PDB file of C-alpha atoms in Angstrom:
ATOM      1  CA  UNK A   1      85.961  81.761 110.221  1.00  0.00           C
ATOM      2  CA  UNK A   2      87.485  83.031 106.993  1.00  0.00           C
ATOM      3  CA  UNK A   3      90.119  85.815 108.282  1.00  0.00           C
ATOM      4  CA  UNK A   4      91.925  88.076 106.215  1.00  0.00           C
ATOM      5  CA  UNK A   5      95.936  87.531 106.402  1.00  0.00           C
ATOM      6  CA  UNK A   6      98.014  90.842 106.855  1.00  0.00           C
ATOM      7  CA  UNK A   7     100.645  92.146 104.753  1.00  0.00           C
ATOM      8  CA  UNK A   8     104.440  91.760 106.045  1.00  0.00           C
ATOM      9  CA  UNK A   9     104.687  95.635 105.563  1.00  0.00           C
ATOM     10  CA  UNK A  10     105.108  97.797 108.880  1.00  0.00           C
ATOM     11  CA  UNK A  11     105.547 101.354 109.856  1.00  0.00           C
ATOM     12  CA  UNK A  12     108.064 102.087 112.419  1.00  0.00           C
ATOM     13  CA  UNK A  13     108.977 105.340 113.942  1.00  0.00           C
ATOM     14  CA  UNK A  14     112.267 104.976 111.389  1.00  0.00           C
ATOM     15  CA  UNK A  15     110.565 103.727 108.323  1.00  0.00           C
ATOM     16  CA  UNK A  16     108.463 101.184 106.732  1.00  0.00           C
ATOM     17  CA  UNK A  17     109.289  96.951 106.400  1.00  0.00           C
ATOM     18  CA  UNK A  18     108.307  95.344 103.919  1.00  0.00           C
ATOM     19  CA  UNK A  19     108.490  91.919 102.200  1.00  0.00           C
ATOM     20  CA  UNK A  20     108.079  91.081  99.150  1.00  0.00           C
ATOM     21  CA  UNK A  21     107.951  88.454  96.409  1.00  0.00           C
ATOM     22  CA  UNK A  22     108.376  89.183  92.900  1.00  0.00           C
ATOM     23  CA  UNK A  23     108.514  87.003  89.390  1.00  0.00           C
ATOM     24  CA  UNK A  24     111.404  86.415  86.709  1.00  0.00           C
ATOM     25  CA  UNK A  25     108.942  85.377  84.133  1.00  0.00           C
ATOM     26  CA  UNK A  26     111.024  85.156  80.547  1.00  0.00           C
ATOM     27  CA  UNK A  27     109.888  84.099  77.162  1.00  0.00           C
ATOM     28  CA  UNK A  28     111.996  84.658  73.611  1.00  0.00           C
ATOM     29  CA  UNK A  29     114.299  86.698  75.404  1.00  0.00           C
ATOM     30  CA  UNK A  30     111.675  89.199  77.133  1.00  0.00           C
ATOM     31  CA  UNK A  31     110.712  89.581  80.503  1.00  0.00           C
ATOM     32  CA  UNK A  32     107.553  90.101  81.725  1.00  0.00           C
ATOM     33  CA  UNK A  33     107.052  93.836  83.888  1.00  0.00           C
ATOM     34  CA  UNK A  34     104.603  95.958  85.505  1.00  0.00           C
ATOM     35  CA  UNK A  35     104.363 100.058  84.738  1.00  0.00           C
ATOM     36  CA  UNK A  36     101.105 102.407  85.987  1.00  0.00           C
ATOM     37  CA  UNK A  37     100.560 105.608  84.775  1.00  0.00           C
ATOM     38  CA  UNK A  38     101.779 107.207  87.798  1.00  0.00           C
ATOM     39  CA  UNK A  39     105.355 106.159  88.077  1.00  0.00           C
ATOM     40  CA  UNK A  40     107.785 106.754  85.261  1.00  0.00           C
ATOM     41  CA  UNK A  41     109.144 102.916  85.768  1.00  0.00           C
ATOM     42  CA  UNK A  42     108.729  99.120  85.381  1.00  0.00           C
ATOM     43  CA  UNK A  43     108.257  97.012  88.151  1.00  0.00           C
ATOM     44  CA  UNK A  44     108.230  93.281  88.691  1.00  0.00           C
ATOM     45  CA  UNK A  45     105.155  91.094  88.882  1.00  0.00           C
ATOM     46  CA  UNK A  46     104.942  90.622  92.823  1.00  0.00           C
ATOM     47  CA  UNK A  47     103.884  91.781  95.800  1.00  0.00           C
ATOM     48  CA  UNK A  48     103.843  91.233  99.443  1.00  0.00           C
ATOM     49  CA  UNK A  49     104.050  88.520 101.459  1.00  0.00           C
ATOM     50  CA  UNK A  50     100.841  88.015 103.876  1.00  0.00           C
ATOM     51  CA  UNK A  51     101.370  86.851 107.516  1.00  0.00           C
ATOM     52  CA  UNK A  52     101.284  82.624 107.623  1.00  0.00           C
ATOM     53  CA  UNK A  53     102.143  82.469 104.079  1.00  0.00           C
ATOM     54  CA  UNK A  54     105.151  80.883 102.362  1.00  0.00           C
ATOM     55  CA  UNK A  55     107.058  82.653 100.111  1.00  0.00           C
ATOM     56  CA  UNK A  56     105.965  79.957  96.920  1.00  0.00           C
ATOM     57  CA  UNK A  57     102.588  80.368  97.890  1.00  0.00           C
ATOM     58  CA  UNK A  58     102.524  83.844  97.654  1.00  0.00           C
ATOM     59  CA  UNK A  59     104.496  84.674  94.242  1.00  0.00           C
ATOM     60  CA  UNK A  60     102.103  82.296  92.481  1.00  0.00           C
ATOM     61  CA  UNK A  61      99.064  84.138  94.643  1.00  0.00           C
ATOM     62  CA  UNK A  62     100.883  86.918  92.959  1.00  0.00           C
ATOM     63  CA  UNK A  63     101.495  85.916  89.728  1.00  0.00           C
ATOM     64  CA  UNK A  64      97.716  84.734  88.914  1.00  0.00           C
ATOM     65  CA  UNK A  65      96.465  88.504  90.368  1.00  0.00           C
ATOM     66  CA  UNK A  66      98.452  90.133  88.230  1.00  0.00           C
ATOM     67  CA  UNK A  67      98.211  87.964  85.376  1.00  0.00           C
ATOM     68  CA  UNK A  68      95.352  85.420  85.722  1.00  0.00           C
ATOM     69  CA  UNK A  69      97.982  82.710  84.565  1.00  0.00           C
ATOM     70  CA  UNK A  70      99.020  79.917  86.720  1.00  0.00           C
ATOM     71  CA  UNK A  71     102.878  80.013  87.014  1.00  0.00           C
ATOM     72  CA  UNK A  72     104.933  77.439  88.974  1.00  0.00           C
ATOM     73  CA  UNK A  73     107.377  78.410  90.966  1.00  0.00           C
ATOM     74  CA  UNK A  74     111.133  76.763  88.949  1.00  0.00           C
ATOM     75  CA  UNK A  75     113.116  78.106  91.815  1.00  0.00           C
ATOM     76  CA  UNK A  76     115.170  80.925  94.018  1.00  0.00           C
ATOM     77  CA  UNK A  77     116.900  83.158  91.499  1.00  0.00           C
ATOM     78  CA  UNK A  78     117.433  85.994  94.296  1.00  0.00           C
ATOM     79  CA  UNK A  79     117.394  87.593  97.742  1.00  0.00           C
ATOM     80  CA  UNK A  80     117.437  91.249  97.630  1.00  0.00           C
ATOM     81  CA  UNK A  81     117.928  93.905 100.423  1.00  0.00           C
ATOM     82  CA  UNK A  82     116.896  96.883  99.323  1.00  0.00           C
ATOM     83  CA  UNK A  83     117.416 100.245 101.629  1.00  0.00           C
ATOM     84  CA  UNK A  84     114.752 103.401  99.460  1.00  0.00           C
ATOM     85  CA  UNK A  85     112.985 106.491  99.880  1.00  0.00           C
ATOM     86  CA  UNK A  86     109.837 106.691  99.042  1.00  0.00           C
ATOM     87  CA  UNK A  87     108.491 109.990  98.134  1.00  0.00           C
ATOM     88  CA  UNK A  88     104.324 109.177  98.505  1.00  0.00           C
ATOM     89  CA  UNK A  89     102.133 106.635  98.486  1.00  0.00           C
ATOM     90  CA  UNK A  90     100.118 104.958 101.436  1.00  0.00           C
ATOM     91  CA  UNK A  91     103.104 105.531 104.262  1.00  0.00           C
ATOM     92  CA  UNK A  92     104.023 109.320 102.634  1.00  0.00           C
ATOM     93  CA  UNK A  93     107.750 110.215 102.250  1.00  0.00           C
ATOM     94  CA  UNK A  94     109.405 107.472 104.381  1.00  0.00           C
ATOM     95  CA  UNK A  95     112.537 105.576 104.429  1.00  0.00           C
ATOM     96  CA  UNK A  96     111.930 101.941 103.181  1.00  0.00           C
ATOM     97  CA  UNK A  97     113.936  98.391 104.273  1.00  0.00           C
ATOM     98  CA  UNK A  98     112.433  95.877 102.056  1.00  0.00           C
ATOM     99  CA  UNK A  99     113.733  92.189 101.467  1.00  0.00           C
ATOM    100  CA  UNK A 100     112.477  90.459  98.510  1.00  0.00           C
ATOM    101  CA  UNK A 101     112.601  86.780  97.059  1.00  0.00           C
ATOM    102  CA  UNK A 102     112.488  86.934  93.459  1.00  0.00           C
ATOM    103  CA  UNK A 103     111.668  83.321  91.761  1.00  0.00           C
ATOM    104  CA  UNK A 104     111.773  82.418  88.177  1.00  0.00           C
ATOM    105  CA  UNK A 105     108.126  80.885  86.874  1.00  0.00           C
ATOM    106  CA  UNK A 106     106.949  78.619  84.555  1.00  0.00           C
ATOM    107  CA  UNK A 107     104.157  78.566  82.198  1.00  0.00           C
ATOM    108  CA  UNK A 108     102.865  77.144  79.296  1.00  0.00           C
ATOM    109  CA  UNK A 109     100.720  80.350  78.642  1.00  0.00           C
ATOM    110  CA  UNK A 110     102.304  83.553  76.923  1.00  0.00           C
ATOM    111  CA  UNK A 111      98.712  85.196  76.874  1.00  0.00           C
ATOM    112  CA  UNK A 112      98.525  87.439  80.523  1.00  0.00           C
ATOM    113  CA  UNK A 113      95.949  89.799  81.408  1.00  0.00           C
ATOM    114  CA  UNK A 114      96.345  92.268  83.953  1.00  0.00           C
ATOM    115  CA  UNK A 115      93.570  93.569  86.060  1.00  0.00           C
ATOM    116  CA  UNK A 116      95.509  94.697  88.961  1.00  0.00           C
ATOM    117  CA  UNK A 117      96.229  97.442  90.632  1.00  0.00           C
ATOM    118  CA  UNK A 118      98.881  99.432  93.142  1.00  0.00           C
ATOM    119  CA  UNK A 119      98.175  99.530  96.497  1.00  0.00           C
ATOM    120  CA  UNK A 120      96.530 103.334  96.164  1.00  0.00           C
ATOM    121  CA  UNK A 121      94.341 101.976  93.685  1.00  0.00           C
ATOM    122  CA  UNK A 122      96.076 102.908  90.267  1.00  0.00           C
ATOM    123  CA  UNK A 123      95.757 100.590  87.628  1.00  0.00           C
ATOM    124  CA  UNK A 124      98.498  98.458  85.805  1.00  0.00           C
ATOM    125  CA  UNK A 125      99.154  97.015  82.506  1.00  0.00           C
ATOM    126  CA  UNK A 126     101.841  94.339  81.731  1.00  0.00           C
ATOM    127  CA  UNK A 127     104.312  94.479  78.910  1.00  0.00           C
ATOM    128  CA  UNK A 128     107.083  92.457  78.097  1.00  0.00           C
ATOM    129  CA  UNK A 129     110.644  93.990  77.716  1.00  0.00           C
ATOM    130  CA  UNK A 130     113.488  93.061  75.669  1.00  0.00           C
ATOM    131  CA  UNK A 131     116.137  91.585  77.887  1.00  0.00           C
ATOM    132  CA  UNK A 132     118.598  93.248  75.282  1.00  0.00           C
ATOM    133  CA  UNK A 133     117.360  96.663  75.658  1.00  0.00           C
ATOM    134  CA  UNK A 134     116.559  96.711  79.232  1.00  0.00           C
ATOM    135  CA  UNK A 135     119.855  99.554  79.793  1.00  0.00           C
ATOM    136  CA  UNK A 136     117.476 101.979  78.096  1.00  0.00           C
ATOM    137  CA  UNK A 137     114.746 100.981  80.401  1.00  0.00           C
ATOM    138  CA  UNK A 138     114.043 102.749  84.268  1.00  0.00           C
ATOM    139  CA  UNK A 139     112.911  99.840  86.210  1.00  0.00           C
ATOM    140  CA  UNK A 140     113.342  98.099  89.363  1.00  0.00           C
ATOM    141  CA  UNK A 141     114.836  95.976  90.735  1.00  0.00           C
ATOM    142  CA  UNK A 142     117.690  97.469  88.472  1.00  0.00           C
ATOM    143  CA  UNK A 143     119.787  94.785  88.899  1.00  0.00           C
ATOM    144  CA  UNK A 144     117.806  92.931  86.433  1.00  0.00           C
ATOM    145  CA  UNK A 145     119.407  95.373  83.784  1.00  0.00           C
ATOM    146  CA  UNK A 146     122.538  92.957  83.885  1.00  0.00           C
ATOM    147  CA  UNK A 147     121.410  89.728  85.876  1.00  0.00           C
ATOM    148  CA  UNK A 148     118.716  88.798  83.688  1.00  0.00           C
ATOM    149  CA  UNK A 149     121.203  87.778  80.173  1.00  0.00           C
ATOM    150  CA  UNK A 150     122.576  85.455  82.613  1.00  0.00           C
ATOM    151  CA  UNK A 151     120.700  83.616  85.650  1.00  0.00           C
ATOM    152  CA  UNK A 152     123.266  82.544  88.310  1.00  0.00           C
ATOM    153  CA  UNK A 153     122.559  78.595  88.429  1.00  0.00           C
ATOM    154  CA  UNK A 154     123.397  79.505  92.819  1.00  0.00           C
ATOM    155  CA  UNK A 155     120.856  81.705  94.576  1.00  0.00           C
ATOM    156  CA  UNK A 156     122.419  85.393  94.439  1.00  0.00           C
ATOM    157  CA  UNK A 157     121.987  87.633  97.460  1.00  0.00           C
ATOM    158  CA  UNK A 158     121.928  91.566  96.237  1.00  0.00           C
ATOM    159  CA  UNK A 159     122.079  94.702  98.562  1.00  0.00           C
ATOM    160  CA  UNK A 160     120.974  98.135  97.021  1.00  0.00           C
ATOM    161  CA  UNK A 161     121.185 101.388  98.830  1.00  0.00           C
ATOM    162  CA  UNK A 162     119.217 104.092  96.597  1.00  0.00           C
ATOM    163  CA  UNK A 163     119.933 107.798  97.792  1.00  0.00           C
ATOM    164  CA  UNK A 164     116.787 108.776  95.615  1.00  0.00           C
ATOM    165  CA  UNK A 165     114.074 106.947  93.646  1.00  0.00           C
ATOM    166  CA  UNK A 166     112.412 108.622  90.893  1.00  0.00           C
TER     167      UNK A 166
END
């Protein structure tokens, strides 16, 4: 019996959990991002953790259905706690706690193709951003605007508190 694992994502009369993996995935001084035609940002490559799934095994689930690449995980770059509102989307305008584990991959492959989509059905692209001019960029997580020219070689625990998101 084949049964399908759950999301680590959960409404509660306060907000919405959620957990969440997400990829540092660098080449000549670019990183590789997410954007729809929806939102007016970049996003990591990532997603949610399922129930009964480790965290490596689901950022390179992640990785290969966003990019059909095979990444391996090269370690823990960072633990993030971030506190959002979230506007619309699947659980409306909510409050959102969300901890994520964000890993730098490895790859032989620079060639990526993305055939995924958000979780309301709108569909991505992938593009890769200059680490240099990623201050000119709206993105999240936006601590990769200054923690991305230099990896910590220690994993880095981040808290963010966003009044608004865009």
């Amino acid at each position: 019996m084949n049964k399908q694992k759950h999301d680590i994502t959960f409404p509660t009369k306060d907000g919405v959990f959620n957990m969440r993996v997400g990829a540092i995935i660098l080449h000549e001084d670019k990183v590789l991002m997410v954007k729809n035609n929806r939102d007016p940002y970049y996003y990591s490559v990532g997603g949610r953790v399922k129930l009964q799934e480790t965290l490596e095994d689901a950022i390179i689930r992640e990785c290969f259905e966003e990019t059909k690449v095979h990444f391996e995980v090269d370690r823990l770059v960072f633990i993030h706690e971030n506190f959002f509102p979230v506007q619309s989307g699947p659980f409306g305008e909510t409050q959102f706690h969300e901890i994520s584990f964000f890993y730098l991959m490895k790859s032989n492959e620079v060639e990526v193709k993305c055939e995924s989509y958000t979780s309301d059905g709108i569909e991505e692209r992938l593009e890769w951003l200059s680490i240099s001019n990623l201050q000119d960029i709206i993105l999240f997580p936006e601590f990769f605007k200054s923690e991305l020219t230099c990896l910590p070689a220690e994993i880095k625990h981040i808290v963010s508190v966003e009044e608004k998101r865009i």
